[in-house]
Amino acid sequence: MTHSVSSLADYDSELASIARMLTHIRDSARALDAQALEYCVDLALQAVANEIRDRRDTVTGADLDFAPRVLQ
């Protein structure tokens, strides 16, 4: 299966948008002290970050350096 350059760029752009969105949601959950939501969003953000790293792409503006919090 072949991919065009524009479709690969679109995919990279979508991953970056998803990472930024999840980062915003995680930060909002943290501000609201919604630990369960923050934990779930951390897992989703970690999956996106892994996909980005697997593709060896860098995303500017997305905070991908995080440690998921442990639910108490």
Short mmCIF file of C-alpha atoms in Angstrom, two decimals:
data_model
loop_
_atom_site.label_atom_id
_atom_site.label_comp_id
_atom_site.label_asym_id
_atom_site.label_seq_id
_atom_site.Cartn_x
_atom_site.Cartn_y
_atom_site.Cartn_z
CA MET A 1 0.00 0.00 0.00
CA THR A 2 1.43 3.34 -0.96
CA HIS A 3 0.83 6.62 0.77
CA SER A 4 1.15 10.01 -0.79
CA VAL A 5 3.31 12.63 0.84
CA SER A 6 0.27 14.76 1.57
CA SER A 7 -1.57 11.91 3.30
CA LEU A 8 1.49 11.20 5.47
CA ALA A 9 1.72 14.87 6.34
CA ASP A 10 -1.99 14.88 7.15
CA TYR A 11 -1.50 11.87 9.43
CA ASP A 12 1.40 13.57 11.22
CA SER A 13 -0.65 16.73 11.58
CA GLU A 14 -3.57 14.76 13.00
CA LEU A 15 -1.32 13.03 15.54
CA ALA A 16 0.06 16.40 16.63
CA SER A 17 -3.48 17.82 16.97
CA ILE A 18 -4.59 14.82 19.02
CA ALA A 19 -1.55 15.16 21.29
CA ARG A 20 -2.25 18.87 21.86
CA MET A 21 -5.93 18.16 22.55
CA LEU A 22 -5.12 15.38 25.03
CA THR A 23 -2.54 17.58 26.75
CA HIS A 24 -5.16 20.30 27.20
CA ILE A 25 -7.72 17.81 28.53
CA ARG A 26 -5.15 16.30 30.92
CA ASP A 27 -4.17 19.74 32.23
CA SER A 28 -7.84 20.64 32.72
CA ALA A 29 -8.49 17.38 34.57
CA ARG A 30 -5.45 18.05 36.74
CA ALA A 31 -6.70 21.56 37.53
CA LEU A 32 -10.09 20.10 38.52
CA ASP A 33 -8.38 17.37 40.57
CA ALA A 34 -10.23 14.74 38.53
CA GLN A 35 -7.70 11.97 39.10
CA ALA A 36 -9.56 9.18 37.33
CA LEU A 37 -10.07 11.29 34.20
CA GLU A 38 -6.48 12.50 34.31
CA TYR A 39 -5.25 8.89 34.54
CA CYS A 40 -7.32 7.80 31.52
CA VAL A 41 -6.19 10.78 29.46
CA ASP A 42 -2.57 10.09 30.46
CA LEU A 43 -2.94 6.58 29.02
CA ALA A 44 -4.37 7.94 25.77
CA LEU A 45 -1.63 10.58 25.55
CA GLN A 46 0.99 7.92 26.15
CA ALA A 47 -0.40 5.86 23.24
CA VAL A 48 -0.26 8.87 20.92
CA ALA A 49 3.25 9.74 22.12
CA ASN A 50 4.37 6.18 21.42
CA GLU A 51 2.93 6.36 17.91
CA ILE A 52 4.74 9.63 17.30
CA ARG A 53 8.01 8.23 18.64
CA ASP A 54 7.59 5.09 16.55
CA ARG A 55 7.32 7.30 13.47
CA ARG A 56 10.42 9.20 14.65
CA ASP A 57 8.58 12.48 14.33
CA THR A 58 8.85 15.39 16.68
CA VAL A 59 5.85 17.40 17.73
CA THR A 60 6.39 21.00 18.72
CA GLY A 61 4.01 22.51 21.17
CA ALA A 62 2.86 19.21 22.69
CA ASP A 63 4.04 18.31 26.15
CA LEU A 64 4.90 14.64 25.64
CA ASP A 65 7.24 14.37 28.62
CA PHE A 66 5.00 13.22 31.43
CA ALA A 67 4.68 10.60 34.12
CA PRO A 68 1.16 9.28 34.66
CA ARG A 69 -0.12 9.81 38.16
CA VAL A 70 -1.07 6.84 40.30
CA LEU A 71 -4.69 6.72 41.41
CA GLN A 72 -5.08 6.75 45.18
#
